[in-house]
JSON list of C-alpha atoms in Angstrom, two decimals:
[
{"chain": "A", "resi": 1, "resn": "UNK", "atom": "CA", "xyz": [219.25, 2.39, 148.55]},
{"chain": "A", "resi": 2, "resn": "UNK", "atom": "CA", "xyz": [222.47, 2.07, 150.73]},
{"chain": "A", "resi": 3, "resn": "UNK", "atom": "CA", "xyz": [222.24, -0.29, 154.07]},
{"chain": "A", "resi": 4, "resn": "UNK", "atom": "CA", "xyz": [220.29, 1.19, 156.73]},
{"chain": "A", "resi": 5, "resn": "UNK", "atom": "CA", "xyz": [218.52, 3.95, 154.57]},
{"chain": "A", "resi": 6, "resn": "UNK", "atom": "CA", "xyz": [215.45, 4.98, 155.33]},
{"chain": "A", "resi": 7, "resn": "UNK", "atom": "CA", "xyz": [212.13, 4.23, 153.31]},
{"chain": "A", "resi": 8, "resn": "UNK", "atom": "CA", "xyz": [211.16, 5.47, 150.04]},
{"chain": "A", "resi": 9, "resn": "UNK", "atom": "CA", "xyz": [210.20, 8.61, 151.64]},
{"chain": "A", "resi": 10, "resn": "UNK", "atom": "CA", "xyz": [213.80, 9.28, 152.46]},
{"chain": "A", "resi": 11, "resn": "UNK", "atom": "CA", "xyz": [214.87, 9.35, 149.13]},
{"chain": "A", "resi": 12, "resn": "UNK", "atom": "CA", "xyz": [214.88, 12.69, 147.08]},
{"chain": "A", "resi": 13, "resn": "UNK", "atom": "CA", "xyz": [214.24, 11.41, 143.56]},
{"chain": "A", "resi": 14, "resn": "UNK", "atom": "CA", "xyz": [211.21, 9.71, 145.25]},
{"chain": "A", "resi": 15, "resn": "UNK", "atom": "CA", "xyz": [210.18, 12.55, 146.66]},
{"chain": "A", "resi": 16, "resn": "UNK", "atom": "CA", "xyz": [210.19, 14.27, 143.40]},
{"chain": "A", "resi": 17, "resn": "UNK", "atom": "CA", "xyz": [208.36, 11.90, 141.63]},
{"chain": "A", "resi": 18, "resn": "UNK", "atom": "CA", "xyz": [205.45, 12.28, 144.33]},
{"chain": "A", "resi": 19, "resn": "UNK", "atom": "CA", "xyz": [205.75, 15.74, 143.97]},
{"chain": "A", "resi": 20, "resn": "UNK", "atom": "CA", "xyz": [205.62, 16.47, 140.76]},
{"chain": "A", "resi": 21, "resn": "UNK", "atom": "CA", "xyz": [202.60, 13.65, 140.11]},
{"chain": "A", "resi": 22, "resn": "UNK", "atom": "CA", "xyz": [200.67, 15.73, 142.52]},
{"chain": "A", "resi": 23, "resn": "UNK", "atom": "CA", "xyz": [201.53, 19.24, 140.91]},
{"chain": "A", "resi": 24, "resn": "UNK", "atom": "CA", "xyz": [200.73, 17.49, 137.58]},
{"chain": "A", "resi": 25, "resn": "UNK", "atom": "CA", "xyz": [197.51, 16.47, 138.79]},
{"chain": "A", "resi": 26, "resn": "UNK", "atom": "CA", "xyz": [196.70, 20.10, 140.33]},
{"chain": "A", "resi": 27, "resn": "UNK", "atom": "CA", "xyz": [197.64, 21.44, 136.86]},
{"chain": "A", "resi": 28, "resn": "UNK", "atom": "CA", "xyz": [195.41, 19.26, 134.62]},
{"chain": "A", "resi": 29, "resn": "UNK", "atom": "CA", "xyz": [192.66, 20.46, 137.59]},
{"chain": "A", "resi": 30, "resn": "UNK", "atom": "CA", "xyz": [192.64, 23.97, 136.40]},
{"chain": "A", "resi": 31, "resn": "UNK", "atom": "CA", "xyz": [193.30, 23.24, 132.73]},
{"chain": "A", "resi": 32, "resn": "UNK", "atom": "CA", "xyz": [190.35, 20.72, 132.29]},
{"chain": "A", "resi": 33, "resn": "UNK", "atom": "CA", "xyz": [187.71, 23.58, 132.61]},
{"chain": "A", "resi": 34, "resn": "UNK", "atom": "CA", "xyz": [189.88, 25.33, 129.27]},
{"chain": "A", "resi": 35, "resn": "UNK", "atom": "CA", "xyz": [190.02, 22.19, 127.39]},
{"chain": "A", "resi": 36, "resn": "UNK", "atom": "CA", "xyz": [193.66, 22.16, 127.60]},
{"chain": "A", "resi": 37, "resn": "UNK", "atom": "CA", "xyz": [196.13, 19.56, 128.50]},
{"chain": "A", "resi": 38, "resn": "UNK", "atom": "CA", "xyz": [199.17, 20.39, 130.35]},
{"chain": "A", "resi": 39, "resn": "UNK", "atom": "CA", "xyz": [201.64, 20.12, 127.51]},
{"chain": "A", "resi": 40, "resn": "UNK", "atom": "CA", "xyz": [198.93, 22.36, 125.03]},
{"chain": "A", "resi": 41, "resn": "UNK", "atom": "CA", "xyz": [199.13, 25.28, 127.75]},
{"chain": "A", "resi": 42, "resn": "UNK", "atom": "CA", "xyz": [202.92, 25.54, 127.58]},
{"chain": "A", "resi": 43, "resn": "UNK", "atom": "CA", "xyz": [203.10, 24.97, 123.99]},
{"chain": "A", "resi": 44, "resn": "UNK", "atom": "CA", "xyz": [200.19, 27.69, 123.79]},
{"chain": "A", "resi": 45, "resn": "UNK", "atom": "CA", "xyz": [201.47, 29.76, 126.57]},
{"chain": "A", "resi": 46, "resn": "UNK", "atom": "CA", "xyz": [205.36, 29.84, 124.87]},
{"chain": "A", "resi": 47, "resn": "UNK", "atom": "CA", "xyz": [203.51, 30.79, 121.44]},
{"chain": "A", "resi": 48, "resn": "UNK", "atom": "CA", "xyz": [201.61, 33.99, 123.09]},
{"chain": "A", "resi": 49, "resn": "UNK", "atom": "CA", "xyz": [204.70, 34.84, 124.76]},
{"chain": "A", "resi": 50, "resn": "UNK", "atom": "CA", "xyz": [206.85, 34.56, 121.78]},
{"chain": "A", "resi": 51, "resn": "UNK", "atom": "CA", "xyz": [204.18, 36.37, 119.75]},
{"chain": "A", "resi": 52, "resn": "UNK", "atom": "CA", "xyz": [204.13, 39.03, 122.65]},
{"chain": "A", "resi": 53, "resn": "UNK", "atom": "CA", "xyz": [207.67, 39.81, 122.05]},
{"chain": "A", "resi": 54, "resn": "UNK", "atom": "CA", "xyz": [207.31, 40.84, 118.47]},
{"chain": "A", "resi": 55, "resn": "UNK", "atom": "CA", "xyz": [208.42, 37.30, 117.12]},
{"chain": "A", "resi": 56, "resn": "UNK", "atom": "CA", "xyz": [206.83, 34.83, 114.88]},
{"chain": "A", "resi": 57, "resn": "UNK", "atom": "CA", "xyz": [208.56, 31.54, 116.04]},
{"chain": "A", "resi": 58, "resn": "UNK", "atom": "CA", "xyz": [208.58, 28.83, 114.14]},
{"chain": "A", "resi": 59, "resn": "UNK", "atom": "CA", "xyz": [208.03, 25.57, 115.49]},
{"chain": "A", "resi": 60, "resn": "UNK", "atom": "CA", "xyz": [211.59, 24.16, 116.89]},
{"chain": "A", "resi": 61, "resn": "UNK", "atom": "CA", "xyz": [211.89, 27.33, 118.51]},
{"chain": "A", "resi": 62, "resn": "UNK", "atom": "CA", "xyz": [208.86, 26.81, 120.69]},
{"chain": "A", "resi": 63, "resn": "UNK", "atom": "CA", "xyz": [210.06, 23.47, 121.18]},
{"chain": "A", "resi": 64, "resn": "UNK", "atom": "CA", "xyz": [213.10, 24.42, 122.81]},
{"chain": "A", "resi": 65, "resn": "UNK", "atom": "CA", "xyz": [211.47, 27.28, 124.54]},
{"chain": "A", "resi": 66, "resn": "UNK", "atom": "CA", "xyz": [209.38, 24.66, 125.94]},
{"chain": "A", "resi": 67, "resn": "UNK", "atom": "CA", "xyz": [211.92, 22.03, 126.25]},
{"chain": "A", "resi": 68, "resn": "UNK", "atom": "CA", "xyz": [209.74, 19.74, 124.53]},
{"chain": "A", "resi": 69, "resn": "UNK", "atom": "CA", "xyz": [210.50, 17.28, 121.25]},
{"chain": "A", "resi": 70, "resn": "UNK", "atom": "CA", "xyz": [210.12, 18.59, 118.21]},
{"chain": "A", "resi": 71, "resn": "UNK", "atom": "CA", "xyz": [208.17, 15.90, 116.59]},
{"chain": "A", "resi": 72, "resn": "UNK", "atom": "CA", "xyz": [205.72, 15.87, 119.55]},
{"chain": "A", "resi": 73, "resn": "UNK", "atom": "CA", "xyz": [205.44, 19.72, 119.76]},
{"chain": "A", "resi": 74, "resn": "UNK", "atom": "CA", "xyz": [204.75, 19.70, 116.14]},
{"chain": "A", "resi": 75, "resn": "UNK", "atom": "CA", "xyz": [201.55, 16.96, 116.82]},
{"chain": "A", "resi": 76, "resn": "UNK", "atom": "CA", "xyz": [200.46, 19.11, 119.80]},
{"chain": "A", "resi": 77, "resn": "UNK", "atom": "CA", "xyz": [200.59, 22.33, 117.33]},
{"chain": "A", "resi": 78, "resn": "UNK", "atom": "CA", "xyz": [198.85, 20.80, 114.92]},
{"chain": "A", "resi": 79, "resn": "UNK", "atom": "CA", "xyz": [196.26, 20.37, 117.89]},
{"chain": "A", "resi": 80, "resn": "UNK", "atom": "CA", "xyz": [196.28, 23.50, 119.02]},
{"chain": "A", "resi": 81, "resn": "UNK", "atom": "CA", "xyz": [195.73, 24.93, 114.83]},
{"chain": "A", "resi": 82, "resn": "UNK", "atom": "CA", "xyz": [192.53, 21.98, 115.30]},
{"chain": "A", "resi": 83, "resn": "UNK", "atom": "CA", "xyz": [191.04, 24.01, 118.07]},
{"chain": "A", "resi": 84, "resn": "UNK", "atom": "CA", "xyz": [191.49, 26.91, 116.21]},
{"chain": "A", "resi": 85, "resn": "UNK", "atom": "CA", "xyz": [194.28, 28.35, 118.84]},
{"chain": "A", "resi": 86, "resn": "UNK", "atom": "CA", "xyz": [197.49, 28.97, 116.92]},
{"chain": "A", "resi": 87, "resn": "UNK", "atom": "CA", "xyz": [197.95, 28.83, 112.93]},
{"chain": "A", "resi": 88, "resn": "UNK", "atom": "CA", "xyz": [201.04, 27.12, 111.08]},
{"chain": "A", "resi": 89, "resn": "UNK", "atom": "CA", "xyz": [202.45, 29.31, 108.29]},
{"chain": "A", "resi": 90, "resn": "UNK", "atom": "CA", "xyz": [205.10, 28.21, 106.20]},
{"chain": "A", "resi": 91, "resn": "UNK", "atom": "CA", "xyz": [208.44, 30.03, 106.83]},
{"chain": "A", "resi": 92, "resn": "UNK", "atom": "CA", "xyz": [209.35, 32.11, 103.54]},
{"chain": "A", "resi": 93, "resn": "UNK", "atom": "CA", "xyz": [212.66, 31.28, 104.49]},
{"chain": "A", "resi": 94, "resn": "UNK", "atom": "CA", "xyz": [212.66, 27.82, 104.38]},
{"chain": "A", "resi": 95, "resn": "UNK", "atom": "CA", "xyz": [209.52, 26.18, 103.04]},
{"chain": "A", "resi": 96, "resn": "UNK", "atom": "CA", "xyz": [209.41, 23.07, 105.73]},
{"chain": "A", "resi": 97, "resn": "UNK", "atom": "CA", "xyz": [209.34, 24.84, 108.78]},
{"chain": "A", "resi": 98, "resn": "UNK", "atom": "CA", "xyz": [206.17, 26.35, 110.02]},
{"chain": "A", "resi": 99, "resn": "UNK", "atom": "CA", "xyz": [205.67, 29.85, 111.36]},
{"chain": "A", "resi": 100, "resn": "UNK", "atom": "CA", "xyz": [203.29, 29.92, 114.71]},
{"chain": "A", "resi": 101, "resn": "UNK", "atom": "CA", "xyz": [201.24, 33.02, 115.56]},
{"chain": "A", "resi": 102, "resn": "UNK", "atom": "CA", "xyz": [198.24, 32.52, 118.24]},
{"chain": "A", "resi": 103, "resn": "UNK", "atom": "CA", "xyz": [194.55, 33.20, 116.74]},
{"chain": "A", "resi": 104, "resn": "UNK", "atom": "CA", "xyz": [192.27, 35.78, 118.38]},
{"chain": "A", "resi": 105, "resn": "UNK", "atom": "CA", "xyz": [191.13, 33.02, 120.69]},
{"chain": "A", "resi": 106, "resn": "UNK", "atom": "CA", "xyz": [194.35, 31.46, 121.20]},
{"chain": "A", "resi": 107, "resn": "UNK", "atom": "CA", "xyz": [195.10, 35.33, 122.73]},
{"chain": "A", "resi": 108, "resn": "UNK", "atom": "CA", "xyz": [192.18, 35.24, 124.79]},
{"chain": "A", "resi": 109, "resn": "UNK", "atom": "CA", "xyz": [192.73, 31.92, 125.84]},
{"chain": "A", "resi": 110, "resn": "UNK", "atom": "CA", "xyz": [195.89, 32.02, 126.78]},
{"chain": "A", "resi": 111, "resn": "UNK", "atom": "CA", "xyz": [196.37, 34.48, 129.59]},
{"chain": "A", "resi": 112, "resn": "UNK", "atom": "CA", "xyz": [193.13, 33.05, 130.93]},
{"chain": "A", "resi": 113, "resn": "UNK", "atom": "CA", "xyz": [194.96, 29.50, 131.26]},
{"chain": "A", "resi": 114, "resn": "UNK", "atom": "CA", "xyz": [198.40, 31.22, 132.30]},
{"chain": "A", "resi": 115, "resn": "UNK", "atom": "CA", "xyz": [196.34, 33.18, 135.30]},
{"chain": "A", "resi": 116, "resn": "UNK", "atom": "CA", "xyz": [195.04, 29.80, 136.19]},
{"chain": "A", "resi": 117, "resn": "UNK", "atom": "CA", "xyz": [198.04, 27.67, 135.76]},
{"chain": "A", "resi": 118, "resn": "UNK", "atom": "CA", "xyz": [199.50, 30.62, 138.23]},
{"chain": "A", "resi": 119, "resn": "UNK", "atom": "CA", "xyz": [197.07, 30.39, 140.96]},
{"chain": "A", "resi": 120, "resn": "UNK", "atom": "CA", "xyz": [197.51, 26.60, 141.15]},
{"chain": "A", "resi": 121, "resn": "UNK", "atom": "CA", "xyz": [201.38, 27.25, 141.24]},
{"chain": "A", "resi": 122, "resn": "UNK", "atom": "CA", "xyz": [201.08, 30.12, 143.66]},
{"chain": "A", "resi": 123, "resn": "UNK", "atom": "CA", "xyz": [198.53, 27.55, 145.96]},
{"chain": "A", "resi": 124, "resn": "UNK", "atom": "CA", "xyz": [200.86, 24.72, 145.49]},
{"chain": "A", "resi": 125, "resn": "UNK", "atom": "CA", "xyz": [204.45, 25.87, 145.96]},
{"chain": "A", "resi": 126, "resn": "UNK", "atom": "CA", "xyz": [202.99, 28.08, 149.10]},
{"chain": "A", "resi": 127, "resn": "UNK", "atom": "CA", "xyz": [204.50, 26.36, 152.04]},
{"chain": "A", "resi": 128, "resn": "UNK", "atom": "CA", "xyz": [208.20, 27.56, 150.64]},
{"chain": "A", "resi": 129, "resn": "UNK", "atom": "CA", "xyz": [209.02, 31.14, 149.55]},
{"chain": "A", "resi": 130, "resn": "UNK", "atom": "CA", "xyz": [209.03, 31.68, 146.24]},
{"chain": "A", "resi": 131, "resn": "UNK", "atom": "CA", "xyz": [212.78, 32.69, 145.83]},
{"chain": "A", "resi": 132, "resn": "UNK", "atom": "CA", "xyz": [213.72, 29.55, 147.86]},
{"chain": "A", "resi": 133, "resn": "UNK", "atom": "CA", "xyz": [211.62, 27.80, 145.10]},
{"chain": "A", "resi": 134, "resn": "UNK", "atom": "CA", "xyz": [212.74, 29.28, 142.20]},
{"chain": "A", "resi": 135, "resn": "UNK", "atom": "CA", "xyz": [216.29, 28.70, 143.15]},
{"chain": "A", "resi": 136, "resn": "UNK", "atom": "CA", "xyz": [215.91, 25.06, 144.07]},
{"chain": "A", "resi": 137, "resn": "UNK", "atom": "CA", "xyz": [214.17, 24.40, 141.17]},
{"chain": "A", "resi": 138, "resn": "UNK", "atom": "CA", "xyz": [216.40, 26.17, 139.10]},
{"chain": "A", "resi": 139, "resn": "UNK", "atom": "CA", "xyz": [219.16, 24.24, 139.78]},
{"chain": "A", "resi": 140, "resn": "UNK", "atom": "CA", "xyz": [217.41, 21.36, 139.74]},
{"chain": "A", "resi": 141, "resn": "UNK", "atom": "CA", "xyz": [216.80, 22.00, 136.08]},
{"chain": "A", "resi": 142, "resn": "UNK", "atom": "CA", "xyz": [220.36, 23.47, 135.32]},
{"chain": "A", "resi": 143, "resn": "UNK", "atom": "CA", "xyz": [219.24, 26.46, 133.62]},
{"chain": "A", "resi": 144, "resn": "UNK", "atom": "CA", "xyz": [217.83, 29.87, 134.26]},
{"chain": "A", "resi": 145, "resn": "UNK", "atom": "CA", "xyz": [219.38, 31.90, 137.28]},
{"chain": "A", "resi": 146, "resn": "UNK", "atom": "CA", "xyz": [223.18, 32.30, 137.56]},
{"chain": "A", "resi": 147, "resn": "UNK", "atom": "CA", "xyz": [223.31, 31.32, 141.10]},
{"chain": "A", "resi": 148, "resn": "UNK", "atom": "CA", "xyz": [223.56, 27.41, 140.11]}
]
């Protein structure tokens, strides 16, 4: 902090790190009840969407769907096959990599945790318009919308 700056609170990395703890907490709220974590909803959620589309992803590109590490999105999917949510299918094409598809619970699941995850979201991000948000955010996070 430069001479004369404020406290802690002044300080927008700070800030962020407060805010995201309590949106993290908010999120693990709603999940609990599902027996999810945070990190198995997105993994779950980008497999159902993926899925939806009419793809079969394997599991690097969920990873980077996600933005999450391969090696840990692999030990989360292996989770997720556990619980009976997604199965892991090897790739004709190339006999190490595993092809995700969600189960029949993993579909009903899913959409379930995605409503809740967007009520929390919706409740949370509230006091600033969602555009305003979303456009923050995404250039925050350097991807996404083209007005960076």
């Amino acid at each position: 902090m430069s001479e004369g700056a404020g406290g802690p609170g002044d300080q927008p990395g700070f800030l962020l790190w407060r805010v995201t703890l309590r949106w993290q907490r908010e999120i693990a709220a709603v999940l609990a009840p599902l027996d999810l974590t945070h990190v198995q909803f997105v993994l779950l959620a980008c497999t159902f969407w993926l899925n939806d589309q009419g793809l079969t992803p394997n599991q690097a590109t969920v990873a980077e769907q996600a933005g999450t590490d391969v090696k840990m999105t692999s030990q989360v999917i292996r989770t997720l096959e556990a619980k009976g949510l997604v199965t892991r299918e090897v790739d004709p094409a190339d006999t190490r990599a595993r092809r995700l598809r969600v189960t029949a619970a993993g579909a009903d699941l899913a959409p379930r945790a995605m409503a809740a995850v967007e009520a929390a979201d919706a409740a949370f991000f509230d006091p600033v318009a969602r555009p305003d948000a979303v456009s923050m955010l995404s250039k925050l996070a350097r991807f996404g919308h083209s007005d960076r």
